[in-house]
Structures are given as C-alpha cells and as structure tokens.
C-alpha cells in the first residue's frame, strides 16, 4: 500500500499540471484564430505531450493500476483497455501536435485541427475519469473488506 501511495504522490503534481494545461488549451481553442494564439497552443500541446508520457509511465510501471489487478484480477480487461488507451491518446496527440506545427508554418491552425484537439481533450478527461473510478472502486472495496 505504501508503494501505491508513493505512486499517487508522484502522479498528483503531473496530473495537476496537465489539468491546468488542458484548461489553458480549452481557453485558447475558444478564442478567435491568430498567430500568437496558434503558437501558444502549439507550446501548450508540446507540454501536455511531454508530461502525458510521464504520467502514463508512472501509472503503468508503478502500483497505481497493478494494485487494482492484484486485488481484482477479474478486472484485467478494464485495466488493459485503459493501458491501450494510454498509447492511443499519446499517438493521437503527437499527430495533432505535428499537424498544428505544419499548419502554423503554412498560415495558421485550421478549424478541423482545433476541433480534433478539443475532441482529444474530452477523450483524455473521460479516460482519466474512468481510470480514477476504477482505482477508487478497488480502494473502497478493499476498505469495505476491513483491510
């Protein structure tokens, strides 16, 4: 349980930073188009991308999700799905980041790319919600058993 707490302690600042960056990206996406905003958006997406990999690595290598499987091996399909989503989320954001940079170089980020980033943000937030709900359910069931 101590290792799980250490993993949560390492995750918390990264998740907090990502929440702030996602909020910043949402704000920029809701503003009018413009060179300055596009460059800020590209920088924010790069920061999200660099921290996202660290968050997923900690979750997968630490006890965060392993603790769930240790106590509830029948939840393996849900955990595996979340881990697969880690890779998909990272790959899709990398693709969006590349397109943002290309579009800045050729005149500005278009509406479709902005929509895709907005959809990605919603997907990431849903993923985080499902992941937290699974971990919390495992914890509550464990506490309910008297451990």
GROMACS .gro file of C-alpha atoms in nm, residues 33 99 103 109-119:
model
   14
   33UNK     CA    1  -0.782   3.243  -3.454
   99UNK     CA    2  -0.035   1.898  -3.772
  103UNK     CA    3  -0.034   2.445  -4.017
  109UNK     CA    4  -0.424   2.623  -3.742
  110UNK     CA    5  -0.749   2.536  -3.918
  111UNK     CA    6  -1.089   2.469  -3.762
  112UNK     CA    7  -1.069   2.092  -3.817
  113UNK     CA    8  -0.740   2.060  -3.629
  114UNK     CA    9  -0.873   2.275  -3.345
  115UNK     CA   10  -1.184   2.053  -3.326
  116UNK     CA   11  -0.968   1.740  -3.318
  117UNK     CA   12  -0.768   1.882  -3.030
  118UNK     CA   13  -1.088   1.971  -2.847
  119UNK     CA   14  -1.218   1.616  -2.902
   0.00000   0.00000   0.00000
